[in-house]
GROMACS .gro file of C-alpha atoms in nm:
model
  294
    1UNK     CA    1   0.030   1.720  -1.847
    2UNK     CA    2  -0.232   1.626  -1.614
    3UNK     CA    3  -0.100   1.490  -1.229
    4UNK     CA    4  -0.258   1.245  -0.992
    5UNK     CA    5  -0.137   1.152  -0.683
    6UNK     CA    6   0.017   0.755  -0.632
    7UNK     CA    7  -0.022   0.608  -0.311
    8UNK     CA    8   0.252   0.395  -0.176
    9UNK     CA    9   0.185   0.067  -0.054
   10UNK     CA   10   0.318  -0.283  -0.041
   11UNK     CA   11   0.190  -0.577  -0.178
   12UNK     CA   12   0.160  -0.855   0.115
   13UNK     CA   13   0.212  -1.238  -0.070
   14UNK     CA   14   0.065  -1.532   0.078
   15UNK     CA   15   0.045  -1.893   0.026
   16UNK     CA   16   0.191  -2.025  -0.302
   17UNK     CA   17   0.218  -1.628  -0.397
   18UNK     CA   18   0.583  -1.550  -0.416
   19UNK     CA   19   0.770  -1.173  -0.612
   20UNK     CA   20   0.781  -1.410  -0.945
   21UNK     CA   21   0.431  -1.545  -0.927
   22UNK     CA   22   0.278  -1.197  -0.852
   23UNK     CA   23   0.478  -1.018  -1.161
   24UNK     CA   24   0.340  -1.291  -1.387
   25UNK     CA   25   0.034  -1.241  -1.271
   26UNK     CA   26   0.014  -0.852  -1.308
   27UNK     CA   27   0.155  -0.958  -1.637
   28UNK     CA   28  -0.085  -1.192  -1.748
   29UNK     CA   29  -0.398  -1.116  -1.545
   30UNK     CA   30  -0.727  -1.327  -1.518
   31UNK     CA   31  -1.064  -1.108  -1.534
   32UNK     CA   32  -1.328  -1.052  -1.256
   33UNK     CA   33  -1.693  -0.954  -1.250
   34UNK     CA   34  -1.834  -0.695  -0.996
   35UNK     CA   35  -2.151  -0.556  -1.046
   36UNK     CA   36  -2.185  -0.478  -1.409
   37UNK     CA   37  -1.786  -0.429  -1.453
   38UNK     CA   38  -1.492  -0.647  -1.533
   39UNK     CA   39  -1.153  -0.597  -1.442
   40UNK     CA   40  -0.849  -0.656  -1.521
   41UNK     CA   41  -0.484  -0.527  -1.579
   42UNK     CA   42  -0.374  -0.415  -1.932
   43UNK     CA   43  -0.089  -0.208  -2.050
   44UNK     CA   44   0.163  -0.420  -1.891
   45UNK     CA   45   0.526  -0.358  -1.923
   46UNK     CA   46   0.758  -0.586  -1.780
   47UNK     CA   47   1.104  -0.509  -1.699
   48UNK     CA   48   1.161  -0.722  -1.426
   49UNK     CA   49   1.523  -0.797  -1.581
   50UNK     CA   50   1.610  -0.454  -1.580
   51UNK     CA   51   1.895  -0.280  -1.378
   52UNK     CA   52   1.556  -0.109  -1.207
   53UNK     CA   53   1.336  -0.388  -1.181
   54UNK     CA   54   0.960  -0.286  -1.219
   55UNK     CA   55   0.641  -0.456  -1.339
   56UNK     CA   56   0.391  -0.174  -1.502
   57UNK     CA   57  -0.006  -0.222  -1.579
   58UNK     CA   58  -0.271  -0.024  -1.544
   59UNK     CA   59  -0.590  -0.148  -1.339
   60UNK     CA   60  -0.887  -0.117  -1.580
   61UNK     CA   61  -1.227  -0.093  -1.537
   62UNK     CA   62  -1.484  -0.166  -1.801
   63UNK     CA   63  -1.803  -0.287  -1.949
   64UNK     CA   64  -1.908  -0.594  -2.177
   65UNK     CA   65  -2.117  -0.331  -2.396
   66UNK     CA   66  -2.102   0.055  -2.411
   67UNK     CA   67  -2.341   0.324  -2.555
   68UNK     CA   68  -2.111   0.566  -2.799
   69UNK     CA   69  -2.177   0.865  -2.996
   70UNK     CA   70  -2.034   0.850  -3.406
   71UNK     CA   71  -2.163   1.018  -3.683
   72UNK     CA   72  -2.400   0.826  -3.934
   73UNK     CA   73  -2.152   0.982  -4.292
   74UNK     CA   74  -2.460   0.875  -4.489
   75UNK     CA   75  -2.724   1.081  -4.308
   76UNK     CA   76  -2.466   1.329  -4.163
   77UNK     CA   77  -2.640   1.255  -3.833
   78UNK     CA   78  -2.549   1.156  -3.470
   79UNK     CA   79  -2.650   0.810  -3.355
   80UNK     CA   80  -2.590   0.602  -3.074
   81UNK     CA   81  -2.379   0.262  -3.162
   82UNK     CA   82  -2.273  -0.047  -2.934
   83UNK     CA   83  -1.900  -0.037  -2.872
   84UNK     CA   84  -1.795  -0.399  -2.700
   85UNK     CA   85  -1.581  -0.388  -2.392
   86UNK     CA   86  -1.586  -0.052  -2.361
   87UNK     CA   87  -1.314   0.099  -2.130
   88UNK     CA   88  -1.491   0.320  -1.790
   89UNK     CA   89  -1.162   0.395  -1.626
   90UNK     CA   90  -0.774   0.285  -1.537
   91UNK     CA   91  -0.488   0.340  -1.279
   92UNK     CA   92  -0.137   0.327  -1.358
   93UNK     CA   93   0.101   0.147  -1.128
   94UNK     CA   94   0.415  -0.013  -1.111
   95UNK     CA   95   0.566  -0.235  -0.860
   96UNK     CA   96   0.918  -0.263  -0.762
   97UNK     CA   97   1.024  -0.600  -0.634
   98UNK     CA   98   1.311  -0.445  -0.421
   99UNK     CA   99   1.087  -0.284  -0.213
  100UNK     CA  100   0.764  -0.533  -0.242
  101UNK     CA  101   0.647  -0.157  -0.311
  102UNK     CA  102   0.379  -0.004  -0.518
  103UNK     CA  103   0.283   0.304  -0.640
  104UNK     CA  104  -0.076   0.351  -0.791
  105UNK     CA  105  -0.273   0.653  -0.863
  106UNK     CA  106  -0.598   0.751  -0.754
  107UNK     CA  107  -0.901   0.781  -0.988
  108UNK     CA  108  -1.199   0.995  -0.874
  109UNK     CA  109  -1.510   0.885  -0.867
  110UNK     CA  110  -1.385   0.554  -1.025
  111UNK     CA  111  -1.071   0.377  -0.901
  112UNK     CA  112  -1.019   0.529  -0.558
  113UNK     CA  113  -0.714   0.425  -0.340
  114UNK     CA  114  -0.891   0.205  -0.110
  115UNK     CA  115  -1.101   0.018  -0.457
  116UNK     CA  116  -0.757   0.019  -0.610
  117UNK     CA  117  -0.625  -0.208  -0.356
  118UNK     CA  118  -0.913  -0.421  -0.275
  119UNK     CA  119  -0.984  -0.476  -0.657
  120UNK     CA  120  -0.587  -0.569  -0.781
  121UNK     CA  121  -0.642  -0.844  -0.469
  122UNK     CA  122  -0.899  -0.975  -0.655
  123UNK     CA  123  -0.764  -0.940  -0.973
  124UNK     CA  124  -0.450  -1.131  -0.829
  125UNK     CA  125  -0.614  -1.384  -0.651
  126UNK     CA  126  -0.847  -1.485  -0.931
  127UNK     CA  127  -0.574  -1.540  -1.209
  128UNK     CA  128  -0.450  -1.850  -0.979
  129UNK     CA  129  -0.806  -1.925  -0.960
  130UNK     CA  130  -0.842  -1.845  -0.584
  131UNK     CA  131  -0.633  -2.142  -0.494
  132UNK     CA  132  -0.362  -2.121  -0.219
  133UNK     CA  133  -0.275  -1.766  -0.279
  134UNK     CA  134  -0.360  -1.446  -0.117
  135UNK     CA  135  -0.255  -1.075  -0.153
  136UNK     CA  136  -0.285  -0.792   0.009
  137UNK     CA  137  -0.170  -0.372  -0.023
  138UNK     CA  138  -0.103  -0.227   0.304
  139UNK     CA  139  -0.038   0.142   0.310
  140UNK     CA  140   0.281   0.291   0.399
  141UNK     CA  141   0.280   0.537   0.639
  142UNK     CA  142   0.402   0.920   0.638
  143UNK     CA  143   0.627   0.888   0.979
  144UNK     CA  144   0.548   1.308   0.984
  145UNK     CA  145   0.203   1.289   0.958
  146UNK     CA  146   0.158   0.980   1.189
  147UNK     CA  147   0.338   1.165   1.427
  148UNK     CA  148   0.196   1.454   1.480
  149UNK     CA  149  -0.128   1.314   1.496
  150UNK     CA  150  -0.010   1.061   1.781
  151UNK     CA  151   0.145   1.338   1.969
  152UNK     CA  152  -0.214   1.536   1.930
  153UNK     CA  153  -0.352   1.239   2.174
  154UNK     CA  154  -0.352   1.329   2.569
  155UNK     CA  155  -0.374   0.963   2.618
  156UNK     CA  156  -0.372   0.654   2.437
  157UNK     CA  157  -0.625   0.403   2.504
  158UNK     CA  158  -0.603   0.080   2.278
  159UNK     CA  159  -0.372  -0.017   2.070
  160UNK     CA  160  -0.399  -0.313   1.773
  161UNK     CA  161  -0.262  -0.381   1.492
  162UNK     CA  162  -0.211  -0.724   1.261
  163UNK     CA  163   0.111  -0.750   1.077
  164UNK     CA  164   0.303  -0.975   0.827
  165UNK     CA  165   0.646  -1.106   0.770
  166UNK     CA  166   0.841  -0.822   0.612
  167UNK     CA  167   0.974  -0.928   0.257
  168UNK     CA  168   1.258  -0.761   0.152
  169UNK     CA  169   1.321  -0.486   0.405
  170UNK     CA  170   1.254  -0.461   0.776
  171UNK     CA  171   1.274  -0.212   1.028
  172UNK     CA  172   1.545  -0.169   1.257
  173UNK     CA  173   1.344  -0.065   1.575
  174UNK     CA  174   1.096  -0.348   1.484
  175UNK     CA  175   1.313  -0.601   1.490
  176UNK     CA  176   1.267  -0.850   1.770
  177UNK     CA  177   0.899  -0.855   1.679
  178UNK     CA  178   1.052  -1.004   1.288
  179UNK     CA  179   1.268  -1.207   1.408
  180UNK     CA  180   0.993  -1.346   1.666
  181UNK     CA  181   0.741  -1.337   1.333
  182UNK     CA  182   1.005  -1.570   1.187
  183UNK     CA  183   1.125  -1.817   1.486
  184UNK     CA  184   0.700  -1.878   1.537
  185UNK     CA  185   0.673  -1.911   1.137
  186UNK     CA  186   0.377  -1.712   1.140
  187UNK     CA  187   0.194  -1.568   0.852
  188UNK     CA  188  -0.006  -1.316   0.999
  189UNK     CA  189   0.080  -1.153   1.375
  190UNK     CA  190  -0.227  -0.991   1.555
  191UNK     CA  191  -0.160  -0.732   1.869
  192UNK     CA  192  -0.421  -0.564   2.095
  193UNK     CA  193  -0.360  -0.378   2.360
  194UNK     CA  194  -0.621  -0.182   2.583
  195UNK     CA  195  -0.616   0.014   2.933
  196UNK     CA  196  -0.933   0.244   2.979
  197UNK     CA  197  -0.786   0.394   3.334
  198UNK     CA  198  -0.690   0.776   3.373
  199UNK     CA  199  -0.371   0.755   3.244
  200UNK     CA  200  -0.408   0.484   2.970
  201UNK     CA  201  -0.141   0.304   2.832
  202UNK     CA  202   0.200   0.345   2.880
  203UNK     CA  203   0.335   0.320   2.529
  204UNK     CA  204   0.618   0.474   2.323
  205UNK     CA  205   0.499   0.498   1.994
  206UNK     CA  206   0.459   0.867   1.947
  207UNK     CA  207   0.815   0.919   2.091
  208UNK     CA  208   0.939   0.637   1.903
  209UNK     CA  209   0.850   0.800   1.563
  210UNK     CA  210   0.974   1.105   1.652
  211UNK     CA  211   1.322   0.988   1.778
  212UNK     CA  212   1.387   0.806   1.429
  213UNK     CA  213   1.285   1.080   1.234
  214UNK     CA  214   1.534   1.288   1.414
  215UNK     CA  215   1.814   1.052   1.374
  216UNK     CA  216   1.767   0.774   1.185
  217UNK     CA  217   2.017   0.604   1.416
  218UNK     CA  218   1.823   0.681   1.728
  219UNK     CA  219   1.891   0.350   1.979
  220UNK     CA  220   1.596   0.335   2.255
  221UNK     CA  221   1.710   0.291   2.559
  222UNK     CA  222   1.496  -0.041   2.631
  223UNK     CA  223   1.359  -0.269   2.394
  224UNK     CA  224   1.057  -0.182   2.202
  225UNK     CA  225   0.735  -0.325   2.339
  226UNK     CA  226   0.550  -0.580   2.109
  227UNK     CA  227   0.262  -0.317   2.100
  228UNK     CA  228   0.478  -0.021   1.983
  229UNK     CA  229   0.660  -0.231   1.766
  230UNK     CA  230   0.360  -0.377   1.567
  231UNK     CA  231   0.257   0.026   1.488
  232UNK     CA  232   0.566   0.050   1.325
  233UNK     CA  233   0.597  -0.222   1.142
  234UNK     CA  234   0.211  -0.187   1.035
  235UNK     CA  235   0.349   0.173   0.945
  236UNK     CA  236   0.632   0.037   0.723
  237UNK     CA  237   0.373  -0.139   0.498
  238UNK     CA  238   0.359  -0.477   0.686
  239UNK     CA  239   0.019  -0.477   0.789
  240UNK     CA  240  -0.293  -0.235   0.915
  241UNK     CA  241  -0.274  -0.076   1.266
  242UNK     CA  242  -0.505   0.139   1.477
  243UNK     CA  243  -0.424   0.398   1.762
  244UNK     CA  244  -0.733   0.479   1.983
  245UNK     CA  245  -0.661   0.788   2.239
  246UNK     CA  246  -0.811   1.136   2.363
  247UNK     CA  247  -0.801   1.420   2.249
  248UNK     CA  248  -0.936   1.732   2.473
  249UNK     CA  249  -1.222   1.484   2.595
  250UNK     CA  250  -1.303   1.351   2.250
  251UNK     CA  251  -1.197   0.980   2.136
  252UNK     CA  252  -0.961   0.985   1.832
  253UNK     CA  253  -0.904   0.708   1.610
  254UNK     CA  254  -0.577   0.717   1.410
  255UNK     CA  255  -0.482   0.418   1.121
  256UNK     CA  256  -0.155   0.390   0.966
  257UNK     CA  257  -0.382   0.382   0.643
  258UNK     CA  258  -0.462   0.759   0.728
  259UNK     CA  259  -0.138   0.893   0.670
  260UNK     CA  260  -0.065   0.665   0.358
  261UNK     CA  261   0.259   0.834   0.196
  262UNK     CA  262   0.185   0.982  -0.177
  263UNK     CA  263   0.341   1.175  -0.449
  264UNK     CA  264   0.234   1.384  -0.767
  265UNK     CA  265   0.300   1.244  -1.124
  266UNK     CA  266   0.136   1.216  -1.469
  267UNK     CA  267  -0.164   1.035  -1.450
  268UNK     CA  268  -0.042   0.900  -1.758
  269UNK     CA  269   0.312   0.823  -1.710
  270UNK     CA  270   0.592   0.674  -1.902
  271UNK     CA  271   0.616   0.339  -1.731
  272UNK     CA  272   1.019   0.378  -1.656
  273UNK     CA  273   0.947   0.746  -1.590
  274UNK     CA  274   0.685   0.611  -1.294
  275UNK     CA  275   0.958   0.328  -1.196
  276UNK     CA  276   1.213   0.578  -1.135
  277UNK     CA  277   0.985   0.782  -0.983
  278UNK     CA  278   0.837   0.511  -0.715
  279UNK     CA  279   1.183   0.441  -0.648
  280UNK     CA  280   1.321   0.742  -0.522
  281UNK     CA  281   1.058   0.757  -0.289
  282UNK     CA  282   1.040   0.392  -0.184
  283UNK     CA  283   1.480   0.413  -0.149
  284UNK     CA  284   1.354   0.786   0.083
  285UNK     CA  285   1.156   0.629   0.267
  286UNK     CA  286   1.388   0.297   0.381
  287UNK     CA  287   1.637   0.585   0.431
  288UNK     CA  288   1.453   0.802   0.720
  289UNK     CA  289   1.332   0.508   0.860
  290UNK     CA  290   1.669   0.298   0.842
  291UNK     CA  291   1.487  -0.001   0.724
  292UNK     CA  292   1.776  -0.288   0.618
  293UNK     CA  293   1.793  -0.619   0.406
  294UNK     CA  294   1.809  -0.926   0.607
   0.00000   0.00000   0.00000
C-alpha cells in the first residue's frame, strides 16, 4: 500500500458559502481551465448524514486530449492513439463539517499542498459561478513545531497576521479576539505589529504555546494581547500569520503555514477509512489545544 502524507487545513466560507453549500459543491463540482488543464473534483462520496459526517472527492487534474500507447491486434504493433480527457493526476480528501477540517494529500510534482488549496478555491468558487462566494484553506498549525521555532528567535520583530471568524470551534486563549471578531461582524480581521528597537516586541506568543501544550488548562495571568492572540488563532486554522524575529544576527521568518500539521495514509484510501482517520486527528488536535463549541 503506497502512503502520502494529508495536510490538515480548514476550509474558510465566505459570502453566500455556508457547510451545506460547500458539500454540494465538492459534490457536484463546476470545471476550471488553467493552462492546458481542467479541474475538477470526481470520486465523490457523500456521507454527510452519517454518524461521522464527511464529504470525500478527489481533486483531479487532466487534459481535453492525451497521447496513449495500445497495441494495433491487426499489425501486432505499438501505436500512439488519442484518449479524450485523459486523467494527469488526483488528491484524495475528505472534509469533516464538525471541524470545518480537511485532510488532503500531497501529489509530487503535480498537486502539491499549496496548488491543492489554491486550485479546490477555484474549483469552489467557480461552481457558484464566482458570485458572492469565496473560500479559502488555511493550514493548521503543529503547536510543537511552531514552538520551538518561536522559542529559536532572540527577539521578535513584527508580528501580522489576518484571521477569520472561527466556524465551529474556537480557541479558548483566543477568545476575546472571537468574540470581538463577532460584536464588529467582521469577515476578515487583519493585525500588524512592528518594533525594530533592541529588544523588539514584547509579546507572549512563544510562551503562550508552550504553556497550553503543557496543560491544556493553562490560564494566563493577563489577557492575551490582540497580537498574540491573532497567531493563535491563525495557528488553529482561522487565517495566515507571520512571525518576523532574530536569530544569532540573522532575520527569521516563521508562518503558521510552515508547520502545517500532517499525517501518513494510503494515497488511495477508503473514503470512511480517510474520514476516520482525519478525525482522530482533527478531535487530537481540539484536545491539546482545548478548542470548544460556542
Amino acid at each position: 500500500m503506497q502512503r502520502g502524507r494529508y495536510y490538515l487545513g480548514r476550509v474558510i466560507k465566505l459570502g453566500t458559502l455556508d457547510q451545506s453549500r460547500l458539500m454540494d459543491a465538492i459534490s457536484n463540482a463546476g470545471t476550471i481551465m488553467v493552462g492546458k488543464a481542467r479541474w475538477t473534483i470526481t470520486s465523490v462520496v457523500d456521507r454527510r448524514a452519517d454518524s461521522l459526517p464527511f464529504v470525500f472527492g478527489r481533486l483531479s487534474k487532466y487534459s481535453d486530449e492525451g497521447h496513449v500507447t495500445v497495441v494495433d491486434t491487426s499489425t501486432k504493433s505499438e501505436v500512439d492513439a488519442i484518449a479524450p480527457n485523459l486523467l494527469i493526476a488526483s488528491a484524495s480528501f475528505v472534509y469533516l463539517p464538525e471541524y470545518s477540517g480537511i485532510a488532503y494529500v500531497h501529489v509530487w510534482n503535480h498537486i502539491e499542498a499549496d496548488t491543492f488549496a489554491r486550485r479546490f478555491k477555484a474549483v469552489i468558487e467557480a461552481t457558484y459561478d464566482n458570485f458572492f462566494v469565496g473560500c479559502s484553506i488555511e493550514a493548521v498549525s503543529d503547536y510543537r513545531a511552531f514552538g520551538i521555532k518561536l522559542q529559536s528567535l532572540d527577539r521578535i520583530r513584527q508580528i501580522s497576521a489576518r484571521v477569520h471568524p472561527p466556524n465551529p470551534l474556537f480557541g479558548r486563549l483566543w477568545g476575546s479576539l472571537n468574540r470581538y471578531i463577532e460584536e464588529r461582524n467582521a469577515s476578515e480581521v487583519t493585525v500588524k505589529e512592528s518594533q525594530e528597537g533592541m529588544k523588539g516586541l514584547a509579546t507572549d506568543i512563544a510562551k503562550l504555546v508552550s504553556r497550553i501544550l503543557e496543560n491544556r488548562e493553562y490560564e494566563p495571568e493577563k489577557d492575551v494581547a490582540i497580537g498574540d492572540a491573532a497567531i493563535l488563532m491563525a495557528a488553529d486554522g482561522y487565517g495566515s500569520g507571520r512571525v518576523v524575529g532574530d536569530q544569532h544576527g540573522e532575520e527569521v521568518v516563521i508562518r503558521t503555514s510552515d508547520t502545517q500539521k500532517a499525517f501518513l495514509f494510503s494515497k488511495d484510501p477508503v473514503p470512511e477509512d480517510l474520514a476516520a482517520e482525519a478525525e482522530i486527528h482533527f478531535r487530537r488536535t481540539s484536545m491539546e489545544r482545548d478548542m470548544r463549541h460556542p
